[in-house]
Structures are given as structure tokens and as C-alpha cells.
């Protein structure tokens, strides 16, 4: 089956933030899921560059609009890459391939009488890029509840698009296709909006020049929303591109609730006027808001750098959080504390810990060689039945564009897997000579559960399946969606590894805010202490060039003191090549401050500074640890601060 999915195209007037990323991450999860189903997927995203607000922002930066957007577009692409977004095409509305299609469509609609010339007299909201009539304004301001900003009076010659002509046909389509606008709350909103009467839409402007010119009347530029919506088919080579034949109509067009109106009213009417079929689903999700219910926005100063967040927690964890917290039909709450909670509980404690504890036991009790299972008991049968149920629910949830629902189901399976470990208590079986076959069955089942989790989480956290395949012997072909409820796939005799924790726990206990966090290994469960104390396996090989990026220096500790109200942190002043650096280090439980003064320690000198407890730490000192023991690495002889460690 062909499957075409689109995100809205983003205004590149400012860099994307974590809230904006939701639409794209959700679309990516659906695209990846459909690829796993074997569909022929096309996933489109891009940027909406011909808006008046772009001109205003560029002017404020004293830049030419094109030069300005070129920079911001790069940030979008970098963010999508950092978040592992698997888009097939990225369209920019300043590209020629798009402009010619917009002009062609404008002329066609004009020629067939759907666009006509008249005069616009009314209001315009530039932040929303929306026309409003006087009667719609709320206290003279933009009536969009998420905006409520100043509007401007316009009186200019304009072209109009006859929305009113298509009102009845659109309503009929919505009534006959209950799945067209989702979720149902948005559908009802749209029906009410259309029933209240559609007015013809102003589709050109003459008071500025930035944008696509009306081909037969070039003092007009095309209204940005008409221009932008067309991207979904210009990217397929409208009117006669092969891709258009292959992929149109789109299967899912996903977007935030604020712009459903454009996609469920203006867009279908454009398509009707062009004689093209309508998308199968227009899906409007909620917004990510701050803890106090406010908008995440630059002007409110609550935007965290998305790249920094990804660097700190990893793209899989951010994706998981975004997808898990946004329930259908409602808004989600974003805060770094919530993110860390989810990471620690769902990813480190539940999922990651199951993977590492179960494989550690295969390593410990069978030297990493997957044993041949014996007879199943009711416990294994229950797990099998649950895997079928869960896979079915995940399929259903994703067919409704509900990644949160899908993840909730998958975590039912994760919980059951952890319970299975406790119920079967392999550490006790290992001690009983007559229970070795039972232990084989349990260990084999562990490995199968890990494989199934690698498949089920693949659409949401694309970094996980390759890691799980490596742990399970390196066969990349283990990730087959149809095998997520099949058992007996892993060959006995396969060699598995315990590997590193998939998700290191983030320790917040010693910090007052999540902004100051540091990864640590998950708490081992009591009975597995011995396993947890085994040495971590050696990490993946790196080249000498990669190693040489590290700048390690000897530094002389000038002073050391405890960071107030923390148990673990010491603040050190360290001299390196005549420069004094502040370094915060979590070694207070192992060293009294005076033990370190005048010592020569090894410092990672080119580590990006980070804030811990409000103190900027400009580097990291090296220490070796095993279990409870920790030893700071020191140079035995006095060396000048700044000497390189190679
Ligand atoms: N350019 C138009 C779309 C044109 S599509 C033909 C636009 N761009 S936008 O950059 O303002 O928004 C892009 C998407 O990001 C929208 O789906 C919007 O709802 C979404 N979000 C912006 N902030 C968001 C959150 N805080 N949370 C979730 N989604 C958010 O509108």
C-alpha cells in the first residue's frame, strides 16, 4: 500500500522548540510504523517562507528575508536530523518547484471563476497570518484564543477565493466520511464553523512584495495560506508528476489544533476546485504547554534549547516523552522535570532495566549462550497471549494516530516482563540442580521478550532496535513487525550480551532543578547486586582521530569546597596553563575537600561547560570507579598545570 503522510510546513521566523517538534515526531512514528508494515511510505515536511511575519522578523534582524530564512531553515533540518526524523522530502516554499505550481493553480482557479477580483476591507493578524472581519474581533483584537494580539486594518484591492460556493459539498463530504477530521472533537468544531457560513477568502495582498506573485497581476502576492497549503501537492509534482499519481490523496495530514481550520476547510475546497480527491485523514493534535498552562515561547523566555536537551537526554528519550505525554484530544504538559520522571521511571527503571537484568542473567547463568527452552508453563502462555493483545492494540492505536495509546499498551507488556522476572526468580532456579530445564525456558523467554520490545518500540525510538539487535547477536533482521507477537524466533545457541544500560538513570535527588542533572546507572534490584557489579563491557571502537578530539590536561587543584545543600558535589578551582577553571564534581562522598588541594588531577579541558546547582562547571575531572569505590586519577609527579595527557 502507498502511504503519504505530511506535517505542516513550519514558519522559519524563529528556531523550532520542543513543543513545535511534536507534530514532526508524531508523523515520523507513523511513517516508521508504516514502513515496518511494508508500506510504500512518503513522508513530507518543510518550511513556510512567504509569510509577512518572516519579513518583519528579518527586518528586525536587519537582514534580507531570504538570507534570514536560509539560516533558520538549516536549524529546522538540523533539529529533525538530531531527532532522527526520517522525512523523504523537505519542501521550502521559496523553491521554484513550489512557486510555479502555486502560480499555475492561482491562474487555473481564476480562469474557472473560483477566484475573482474585488476589494478587501477588514482586519489582518500578522502573527496568525489570518484575515478577520470586524464582527469576529474580540475587544478589537485577534479572536484566536491562543493569540489575542493587535490586528491591522487593511483596505486594498484583492483577489478572493469562492469558499462559499463549496460550503455544501464540503459539509456533505465531512458527514459522509466520519474519519476525515480527527479526533472527533475537532470534527464537531469544524462542522459548527462551516455551518455558521463560509465567507469568500481574500487570497492576495498588495501592500508588500515578499511572496509569490500573481502571474497575471504581479503587483499582488499570493496569500500565504493559499501558497502554503499547496506544498502538499507541489512536492509531488502537481499537475502531472508521477509522485502525485502514486501518493495523492494523502493518508494522514497531521497538525496542531490551531491550524485544523485551514486544513479542514480551505485546503479541501482548493482540492475540490482542482478536481482532486481529499486527504483521507486530517488529524489535529493538542499543544504542549508549560506547567502553568502557558505557551512555550521565546518571548516568554521559557524555550529551552532543543539541541541541548537532545544532547543531555538523547533523541529517543525526548521522542518517547513527547509521544507519551500528549493524549488524544487534549494538550500535553512539557517540563524538564516531567521529562526526567518519564525517563527514569518508564525508560530506565522499567524498559532499560528489564533488558539489562534479563540479558545479564543469560550471561551469568549460561555464559551468554541462549539455551534451548523446555516446556512452557502457564506463565509463558500468559506472556504470549499478552503480546498478541498488545500488538493488536498498538496497531489499532496507530491507525487512530494515537502514539500515546500505543506506548501505554507497550508498557503494559514491559510491566508484565518485569513481573515475569520476579515470578520466575531465575537466581533461585540456578541454585537447584533439577530446575535447569525450567531455567532454560525462562532465560529463552527473556530473550524473546527483549526482541519483541525491540520491535514494538521501533517506530517511536529508532535508536533502540539497532542496539537491541547488537545485544541479541547482531542480526539486524530481528526487527519484523509481523513477528512482534510470534515466539520461538531467536535461535538457541545465539550469543547475547548484557551491554550498556539503554537508558542511564538521571539523578535528580542531589539537584534542586532538573536543569542540573547527571546520568547514573539504574539502581540494581537486590537479588541482582552481584550481576550489576560486573564490569561494563568495553564500548564501541573509536578511531585515533576521534580520540584526539578529547583534550585532557593535568590541572592543579587550588581550592576545593562542598557545594552547599548537596551531598555529592565539590566545587574545585583548578589551574590549567595559567587559567583558573571552576569544575563541579560529584565526588564529595569519596574525598574531603582538603584531600584534593595542591593535587594534580586529569581534566577534560574541552568539555562544553554545563550548569550544576547554578555554578558553571568548565570541565570534568577523571575518576575510576567500581561499585562503591571511587578514585580520582592524579599525576604521581608534579607536572605543570596544563601538561597534556595523551
Ligand atoms: N506555517 C503554518 C502551517 C502551514 S501548513 C500548510 C504554521 N506554522 S507554525 O510553525 O506556526 O506551526 C507548525 C506546527 O507546529 C503546527 O502544527 C502547530 O500547531 C505546531 N506547534 C507549534 N507550537 C506547538 C506546541 N507548543 N505544541 C505542539 N505543537 C505546536 O502554523
XYZ file of C-alpha atoms and ligand atoms in Angstrom:
677
model
C 0.000 0.000 0.000
C 1.155 3.546 -0.691
C 1.185 5.747 2.373
C 1.635 9.522 2.207
C 1.971 11.469 5.449
C 2.648 15.179 5.873
C 3.418 17.630 8.649
C 2.504 21.301 8.369
C 5.294 23.375 6.932
C 6.872 25.479 9.664
C 7.348 29.241 9.701
C 11.092 29.772 9.829
C 10.741 33.087 11.669
C 12.392 31.551 14.720
C 14.163 28.327 15.567
C 11.992 25.322 16.400
C 11.384 24.419 20.026
C 10.496 21.206 21.784
C 6.743 21.889 21.519
C 6.931 22.501 17.796
C 8.782 19.226 17.407
C 5.753 17.182 18.479
C 3.966 17.199 15.098
C 7.069 16.049 13.293
C 7.979 13.352 15.824
C 4.401 12.008 15.727
C 4.407 11.964 11.926
C 7.768 10.233 11.987
C 6.492 7.500 14.314
C 3.590 6.865 11.930
C 5.875 6.873 8.886
C 8.264 4.410 10.531
C 5.390 2.186 11.613
C 4.035 2.048 8.067
C 7.476 1.246 6.706
C 7.620 -1.635 9.189
C 4.241 -2.792 7.873
C 5.847 -2.930 4.438
C 4.001 0.100 3.012
C 5.492 2.305 0.335
C 5.830 5.414 2.503
C 6.389 9.042 1.585
C 6.870 11.496 4.432
C 6.899 15.217 3.678
C 7.828 18.156 5.847
C 9.196 21.610 5.087
C 9.074 25.345 5.727
C 6.502 28.068 5.030
C 8.620 31.022 3.982
C 6.412 33.551 2.215
C 4.704 34.950 5.301
C 4.527 38.610 6.191
C 5.836 37.824 9.666
C 9.024 36.494 8.105
C 9.630 39.889 6.503
C 9.030 41.613 9.831
C 11.415 39.340 11.718
C 14.087 39.613 9.033
C 13.756 43.415 9.130
C 14.161 43.338 12.890
C 17.426 41.436 12.322
C 18.359 43.901 9.555
C 18.566 41.038 7.135
C 17.221 40.184 3.742
C 14.265 37.770 4.242
C 15.783 35.021 2.090
C 19.156 35.172 3.817
C 17.366 35.164 7.157
C 15.201 32.120 6.422
C 18.119 30.212 4.909
C 19.750 30.263 8.344
C 16.647 29.257 10.282
C 15.718 26.504 7.800
C 19.092 24.922 8.491
C 18.240 24.863 12.205
C 14.996 23.031 11.416
C 16.810 20.479 9.302
C 19.477 20.006 11.956
C 16.832 19.503 14.614
C 14.966 16.957 12.510
C 18.208 15.100 11.920
C 19.066 15.177 15.611
C 15.614 13.771 16.373
C 16.025 11.008 13.751
C 13.162 12.267 11.622
C 13.011 10.065 8.549
C 11.425 12.526 6.101
C 11.625 11.692 2.395
C 11.262 15.255 1.170
C 11.685 18.709 2.671
C 9.926 21.429 0.734
C 10.656 25.130 1.044
C 8.005 27.437 -0.370
C 10.697 29.710 -1.794
C 11.779 26.887 -4.104
C 10.950 27.227 -7.750
C 9.288 23.813 -7.917
C 6.699 25.163 -5.492
C 6.315 28.689 -6.876
C 5.431 27.560 -10.391
C 2.716 25.243 -9.077
C 1.178 27.982 -6.917
C 1.066 30.334 -9.901
C -0.401 27.661 -12.108
C -3.125 26.861 -9.586
C -3.926 30.548 -8.984
C -4.393 31.074 -12.744
C -6.468 27.927 -13.107
C -8.811 28.920 -10.269
C -9.103 32.439 -11.721
C -9.794 31.113 -15.213
C -12.551 28.844 -13.967
C -14.152 31.659 -11.947
C -13.304 30.398 -8.463
C -11.033 33.378 -7.862
C -12.279 36.903 -8.613
C -11.026 40.443 -8.051
C -12.657 42.799 -5.544
C -11.646 44.964 -2.629
C -10.776 43.787 0.854
C -11.681 45.901 3.751
C -11.114 44.319 7.130
C -8.520 43.242 9.651
C -5.371 41.159 9.465
C -3.486 39.371 12.219
C 0.149 39.008 11.160
C 1.209 36.513 13.881
C -1.635 34.200 12.729
C -1.445 35.334 9.092
C -5.258 35.448 9.159
C -7.938 37.824 7.863
C -10.718 38.726 10.302
C -13.947 40.628 9.800
C -14.813 43.353 12.291
C -17.589 41.275 13.873
C -15.234 38.408 14.717
C -12.722 40.533 16.676
C -12.663 40.223 20.468
C -12.271 43.644 22.085
C -10.715 44.856 18.868
C -8.021 42.131 18.925
C -7.344 38.823 17.164
C -10.094 36.400 18.272
C -7.802 33.335 18.181
C -7.713 32.412 21.910
C -4.034 31.462 21.594
C -3.180 34.859 20.108
C -5.396 37.798 21.184
C -2.848 40.210 19.710
C -3.261 43.525 17.870
C -4.739 43.348 14.363
C -4.180 45.778 11.485
C -6.799 47.442 9.334
C -6.439 46.630 5.637
C -8.176 48.247 2.730
C -6.780 47.080 -0.545
C -7.617 45.636 -3.917
C -7.534 41.858 -3.576
C -8.378 38.590 -5.217
C -10.947 36.413 -3.477
C -11.474 32.659 -3.472
C -15.088 31.452 -3.560
C -15.159 29.306 -0.437
C -18.915 29.882 -0.147
C -19.553 28.042 -3.417
C -18.145 24.815 -1.952
C -19.630 25.012 1.521
C -22.373 22.431 0.985
C -20.132 19.997 -0.862
C -17.597 20.176 1.966
C -20.194 19.601 4.674
C -21.511 16.622 2.745
C -18.009 15.167 2.488
C -17.436 15.583 6.217
C -20.805 13.950 7.028
C -20.122 11.032 4.705
C -16.544 10.479 5.892
C -16.538 10.424 9.682
C -12.817 9.589 9.684
C -11.886 12.666 7.607
C -11.364 15.077 10.514
C -9.949 13.540 13.696
C -10.243 13.414 16.620
C -13.985 13.786 16.856
C -13.814 16.965 18.976
C -12.087 18.778 16.087
C -14.589 17.352 13.627
C -17.502 18.769 15.605
C -15.762 22.142 15.865
C -15.272 22.226 12.097
C -18.856 21.257 11.343
C -20.089 24.099 13.561
C -17.676 26.507 11.897
C -18.745 25.604 8.356
C -22.437 25.608 9.260
C -22.078 29.160 10.565
C -21.407 30.155 6.949
C -18.213 30.452 4.914
C -17.198 33.817 3.556
C -15.060 34.108 0.436
C -11.395 34.290 1.340
C -9.040 37.101 0.449
C -6.131 35.406 -1.337
C -3.797 38.201 -2.384
C -2.022 41.219 -0.902
C -0.601 44.348 -2.478
C 0.994 46.127 0.452
C 4.243 44.147 0.481
C 6.361 42.360 -2.070
C 7.675 39.235 -0.305
C 5.900 36.161 -1.636
C 4.769 34.532 -4.865
C 3.456 36.970 -7.467
C 0.027 36.528 -9.022
C 1.187 35.634 -12.547
C -1.270 37.801 -14.461
C -1.284 40.733 -11.991
C 2.193 40.904 -10.413
C 1.523 43.786 -8.023
C -0.359 41.158 -5.977
C 1.365 38.459 -3.965
C -0.492 35.248 -3.158
C -1.910 34.984 0.377
C 0.489 32.875 2.387
C -2.014 30.211 3.442
C -3.161 29.529 -0.136
C 0.504 29.312 -1.114
C 1.460 27.112 1.864
C -1.326 24.536 1.607
C -0.380 23.856 -1.990
C 3.000 22.478 -0.788
C 1.393 19.089 -0.167
C 0.894 18.604 -3.903
C 3.639 20.818 -5.344
C 6.092 18.480 -3.587
C 4.544 15.622 -5.556
C 4.940 17.457 -8.868
C 1.360 18.687 -9.457
C -0.281 18.553 -12.000
C 1.146 15.503 -13.701
C 4.079 14.241 -11.612
C 4.493 10.513 -11.124
C 4.620 11.026 -7.365
C 1.218 12.695 -7.436
C -0.282 9.651 -9.126
C 1.471 7.385 -6.689
C 0.739 9.169 -3.427
C -2.224 11.528 -3.677
C -4.576 11.599 -1.759
C -2.544 11.747 1.439
C -3.340 9.121 4.028
C -2.715 11.378 7.014
C -2.129 15.113 7.309
C -1.186 15.814 10.882
C -1.028 19.237 12.565
C -1.693 21.203 15.749
C -5.259 22.122 16.665
C -4.661 25.799 15.839
C -4.431 25.150 12.123
C -7.037 22.427 11.603
C -9.417 25.075 10.248
C -7.103 25.820 7.328
C -6.645 22.129 6.578
C -10.250 21.075 7.042
C -11.878 23.993 5.225
C -9.625 25.963 2.861
C -7.456 23.028 1.778
C -10.290 20.616 0.872
C -12.016 23.406 -1.032
C -8.852 24.113 -3.041
C -8.688 20.391 -3.834
C -12.358 20.253 -4.803
C -11.875 23.222 -7.100
C -8.910 21.432 -8.686
C -10.901 18.221 -9.047
C -8.524 16.297 -6.783
C -9.571 13.822 -4.071
C -9.404 14.973 -0.443
C -6.885 13.602 2.066
C -8.172 10.575 3.939
C -7.435 11.948 7.399
C -6.774 15.432 8.738
C -5.593 14.963 12.310
C -5.373 17.840 14.811
C -3.375 17.208 17.956
C -3.183 19.317 21.113
C -0.384 21.643 22.126
C 2.478 21.256 24.507
C 2.083 23.870 27.218
C 4.209 24.783 30.202
C 3.351 23.530 33.712
C 1.266 26.623 34.416
C -0.684 26.079 31.193
C 1.157 28.839 29.290
C 2.582 28.790 25.810
C 6.157 27.682 25.223
C 7.524 30.738 23.516
C 10.666 32.692 23.004
C 9.090 35.941 24.093
C 8.171 34.354 27.445
C 11.732 33.192 27.884
C 10.727 29.597 28.606
C 12.154 27.987 25.484
C 14.926 25.544 26.198
C 17.423 24.827 23.521
C 16.198 21.631 21.867
C 19.706 20.634 20.831
C 20.914 20.894 24.383
C 18.011 18.757 25.580
C 18.776 16.117 22.967
C 22.417 16.144 23.933
C 21.528 15.781 27.577
C 18.876 13.072 27.374
C 19.209 11.578 23.884
C 16.810 11.743 20.987
C 14.991 8.503 21.876
C 14.111 9.738 25.355
C 12.833 13.087 24.031
C 10.786 11.341 21.358
C 9.362 8.939 23.921
C 8.404 11.776 26.239
C 6.740 13.859 23.520
C 4.783 10.932 22.135
C 3.765 9.554 25.508
C 2.568 12.744 27.199
C 0.211 14.068 24.521
C -3.126 12.315 24.992
C -5.646 12.382 22.146
C -7.809 15.464 22.091
C -6.033 17.266 24.938
C -2.934 19.385 25.456
C 0.271 17.971 26.925
C 2.412 19.474 29.668
C 6.072 19.958 28.967
C 8.609 20.496 31.679
C 12.085 19.153 32.080
C 11.062 17.618 35.419
C 8.300 15.625 33.702
C 10.760 14.560 31.066
C 13.249 13.313 33.652
C 10.480 11.498 35.551
C 9.391 9.662 32.420
C 12.974 8.875 31.533
C 13.746 7.472 34.956
C 10.555 5.539 35.518
C 9.462 4.285 32.098
C 12.748 4.116 30.244
C 15.464 3.446 32.828
C 13.594 1.544 35.558
C 11.034 -0.349 33.521
C 12.234 -0.863 29.969
C 16.022 -0.466 30.135
C 16.331 -2.335 33.380
C 14.301 -5.281 32.106
C 16.563 -5.545 29.072
C 19.770 -5.356 31.078
C 18.715 -7.536 34.007
C 17.280 -10.276 31.806
C 20.262 -10.422 29.449
C 22.657 -10.183 32.408
C 21.130 -13.398 33.694
C 21.624 -15.174 30.370
C 25.253 -14.049 30.568
C 25.608 -15.051 34.185
C 23.849 -18.411 34.136
C 24.542 -19.583 30.546
C 27.638 -17.581 29.588
C 25.571 -15.547 27.138
C 24.509 -18.546 25.054
C 20.747 -18.641 24.560
C 19.581 -22.028 25.839
C 17.050 -24.311 24.140
C 13.747 -23.838 26.009
C 11.903 -26.673 27.701
C 8.147 -26.966 28.265
C 6.092 -23.778 28.582
C 4.062 -23.199 31.716
C 1.013 -21.018 32.229
C 3.323 -18.038 32.826
C 4.856 -18.228 29.342
C 1.429 -18.800 27.793
C 0.154 -15.703 29.524
C 3.053 -13.662 28.114
C 2.317 -14.930 24.600
C -1.350 -14.061 24.884
C -0.462 -10.586 26.155
C 1.965 -9.966 23.290
C -0.836 -10.657 20.777
C -3.236 -8.431 22.626
C -0.700 -5.634 22.882
C 0.342 -5.812 19.241
C -3.298 -5.634 18.194
C -3.938 -2.611 20.405
C -0.807 -0.879 19.126
C -1.975 -1.431 15.534
C -5.378 -0.024 16.435
C -3.971 2.983 18.283
C -1.667 3.890 15.425
C -4.486 3.572 12.914
C -6.122 6.331 15.004
C -2.899 8.411 15.053
C -2.592 7.823 18.796
C 1.049 7.139 19.671
C 0.393 7.771 23.392
C -2.197 4.981 23.403
C 0.214 2.678 21.592
C 3.011 3.356 24.071
C 0.697 2.813 27.005
C -0.062 -0.667 25.658
C 3.598 -1.459 25.053
C 4.378 -0.505 28.620
C 1.736 -2.993 29.802
C 3.942 -5.604 28.200
C 7.096 -4.116 29.750
C 5.457 -4.299 33.189
C 4.442 -7.910 32.577
C 8.008 -8.784 31.539
C 9.400 -7.352 34.779
C 6.770 -9.231 36.751
C 7.754 -12.423 34.921
C 11.355 -11.997 36.101
C 10.197 -11.670 39.684
C 7.745 -14.578 39.423
C 10.231 -16.969 37.859
C 13.166 -15.928 40.118
C 15.894 -17.397 37.903
C 18.548 -16.715 40.558
C 16.759 -19.296 42.739
C 16.301 -21.772 39.873
C 20.022 -21.529 39.147
C 20.778 -22.986 42.549
C 18.593 -26.070 42.053
C 20.051 -28.936 40.046
C 16.653 -30.241 38.949
C 15.455 -26.835 37.712
C 17.960 -26.344 34.907
C 15.469 -27.044 32.118
C 12.991 -24.640 33.704
C 15.774 -22.029 33.907
C 16.450 -22.601 30.190
C 12.817 -21.869 29.375
C 12.823 -18.718 31.474
C 16.071 -17.395 30.005
C 14.911 -18.156 26.471
C 11.655 -16.321 27.181
C 13.632 -13.299 28.438
C 15.482 -13.069 25.154
C 12.264 -13.333 23.172
C 10.685 -10.572 25.272
C 13.665 -8.302 24.605
C 13.341 -8.995 20.862
C 9.605 -8.218 20.933
C 10.219 -4.963 22.791
C 12.836 -4.015 20.197
C 10.179 -4.385 17.504
C 7.340 -2.678 19.332
C 9.384 0.371 20.283
C 10.946 0.753 16.820
C 8.501 3.329 15.378
C 8.867 5.547 18.432
C 12.540 5.249 19.394
C 14.518 4.397 16.267
C 17.806 4.286 18.160
C 16.687 1.249 20.150
C 16.262 -1.583 17.597
C 19.875 -1.496 16.351
C 21.104 -1.574 19.941
C 18.821 -4.474 20.801
C 19.872 -6.356 17.663
C 23.506 -5.941 18.706
C 22.724 -7.277 22.186
C 20.918 -10.229 20.623
C 23.786 -11.372 18.467
C 23.885 -8.747 15.728
C 21.116 -9.914 13.386
C 19.542 -6.690 12.097
C 16.708 -8.730 10.589
C 15.189 -9.340 14.004
C 13.006 -6.249 13.731
C 9.992 -7.505 11.788
C 6.677 -6.019 12.814
C 4.707 -9.157 11.988
C 6.898 -11.049 14.432
C 6.019 -8.874 17.421
C 3.550 -11.489 18.615
C 5.361 -14.562 17.357
C 7.561 -16.663 19.594
C 10.453 -19.003 19.007
C 12.192 -16.650 16.574
C 15.584 -16.449 18.286
C 17.769 -19.447 17.597
C 19.057 -21.263 20.654
C 22.874 -21.071 20.735
C 22.733 -17.378 19.765
C 25.286 -15.425 21.753
C 23.829 -12.408 23.617
C 25.483 -9.616 25.573
C 24.428 -7.629 28.586
C 25.660 -4.394 27.029
C 25.347 -0.920 28.434
C 22.163 0.391 30.020
C 19.823 1.504 27.221
C 18.781 4.460 29.366
C 21.020 5.575 32.227
C 19.006 6.933 35.124
C 19.156 10.663 35.662
C 19.947 11.513 39.245
C 17.824 14.434 40.389
C 17.981 13.733 44.108
C 21.012 15.917 44.644
C 19.793 18.777 42.492
C 17.012 21.191 43.108
C 16.005 21.516 39.468
C 16.115 19.102 36.598
C 18.223 21.613 34.734
C 21.131 20.330 36.739
C 21.104 16.634 36.159
C 23.582 13.953 35.517
C 23.209 10.414 34.235
C 23.961 7.493 36.529
C 23.349 3.765 36.304
C 19.939 2.460 37.431
C 19.636 1.099 40.943
C 20.191 -2.652 40.678
C 17.467 -4.861 42.125
C 18.544 -6.507 45.352
C 18.871 -10.065 44.153
C 20.938 -8.981 41.202
C 23.589 -6.954 43.008
C 26.260 -9.428 42.038
C 25.354 -9.178 38.368
C 25.216 -5.400 38.462
C 28.723 -5.197 39.854
C 30.193 -6.964 36.885
C 32.324 -4.727 34.710
C 30.600 -2.767 31.975
C 31.585 -4.168 28.585
C 34.125 -2.197 26.584
C 32.427 0.435 24.445
C 32.370 0.551 20.669
C 35.757 1.089 18.973
C 36.760 4.653 18.079
C 39.471 5.897 15.766
C 42.585 7.727 16.874
C 41.128 10.860 15.239
C 38.044 10.568 17.407
C 40.176 10.085 20.489
C 42.343 13.048 19.637
C 39.292 15.303 19.871
C 39.498 14.895 23.629
C 41.733 17.477 25.240
C 42.926 16.006 28.540
C 45.136 18.190 30.726
C 46.808 17.974 34.035
C 45.406 20.625 36.352
C 46.474 21.744 39.797
C 43.683 21.936 42.377
C 43.984 25.366 44.012
C 40.960 25.084 46.264
C 38.049 22.775 46.953
C 34.801 23.216 48.871
C 31.477 21.444 49.251
C 28.585 22.828 47.239
C 26.054 23.921 49.892
C 22.930 21.765 50.287
C 24.281 18.875 48.254
C 25.727 15.591 49.410
C 27.793 14.706 46.425
C 29.150 17.876 44.876
C 32.518 19.532 45.326
C 33.443 22.819 43.706
C 37.088 22.873 42.645
C 39.231 25.726 41.372
C 41.790 24.158 39.033
C 44.717 25.811 37.336
C 45.409 24.731 33.767
C 48.052 26.573 31.715
C 47.780 29.629 33.935
C 43.996 29.766 33.596
C 41.806 29.020 36.611
C 38.747 26.914 35.906
C 35.780 26.080 38.115
C 34.860 22.417 37.978
C 31.930 20.865 39.838
C 32.414 17.173 40.515
C 30.222 14.534 42.188
C 32.963 13.140 44.425
C 32.139 14.645 47.834
C 31.249 11.235 49.280
C 34.724 9.965 48.464
C 37.010 12.936 49.155
C 37.161 15.617 51.790
C 37.882 18.957 50.073
C 41.307 19.343 51.736
C 42.467 15.971 50.362
C 42.416 17.401 46.878
C 44.113 20.766 47.358
C 47.524 21.012 45.628
C 46.944 17.682 43.868
C 47.422 17.270 40.125
C 44.254 15.852 38.569
C 43.297 14.988 34.993
C 40.777 17.376 33.470
C 38.713 17.028 30.280
C 39.551 20.551 29.198
C 37.398 20.909 26.095
C 34.094 19.704 27.504
C 31.199 22.076 26.879
C 30.514 23.999 30.129
C 27.373 22.985 31.985
C 25.494 24.460 34.938
C 25.278 22.455 38.135
C 23.484 23.984 41.093
C 23.773 27.350 39.450
C 27.569 27.003 39.126
C 29.059 26.836 35.646
C 31.347 23.827 35.529
C 34.112 24.310 32.970
C 35.348 20.768 32.540
C 35.328 17.425 34.256
C 37.921 15.579 36.305
C 38.614 11.913 35.648
C 37.995 9.245 38.239
C 37.847 5.462 38.170
C 35.025 3.697 39.992
C 33.800 0.230 40.710
C 30.798 -0.315 42.918
C 31.239 1.878 45.967
C 34.914 2.636 45.376
C 35.982 5.786 43.567
C 39.484 7.071 42.965
C 40.320 10.395 41.319
C 43.117 9.986 38.769
C 46.154 12.022 39.771
C 49.593 12.545 38.343
C 52.119 10.973 40.713
C 54.823 13.543 39.935
C 54.284 17.275 39.987
C 53.674 18.383 36.459
C 52.961 21.912 35.288
C 49.203 22.557 35.199
C 48.328 22.354 31.526
C 50.520 19.350 30.635
C 48.705 17.280 28.055
C 47.551 13.738 28.753
C 47.872 11.582 25.653
N 3.117 27.642 8.607
C 1.940 27.227 9.251
C 1.487 25.883 8.730
C 1.256 25.816 7.256
S 0.868 24.220 6.736
C 0.377 24.398 5.187
C 2.163 27.134 10.752
N 3.428 27.044 11.148
S 3.918 27.024 12.667
O 5.359 26.990 12.577
O 3.347 28.114 13.383
O 3.378 25.730 13.329
C 3.729 24.470 12.844
C 3.161 23.366 13.690
O 3.695 23.381 14.996
C 1.648 23.451 13.848
O 1.090 22.151 13.718
C 1.489 23.920 15.264
O 0.279 23.523 15.799
C 2.646 23.203 15.906
N 3.022 23.753 17.193
C 3.567 24.980 17.485
N 3.768 25.066 18.834
C 3.371 23.907 19.422
C 3.361 23.416 20.726
N 3.768 24.129 21.756
N 2.915 22.147 20.913
C 2.534 21.335 19.867
N 2.522 21.774 18.632
C 2.878 23.070 18.395
O 1.202 27.145 11.507
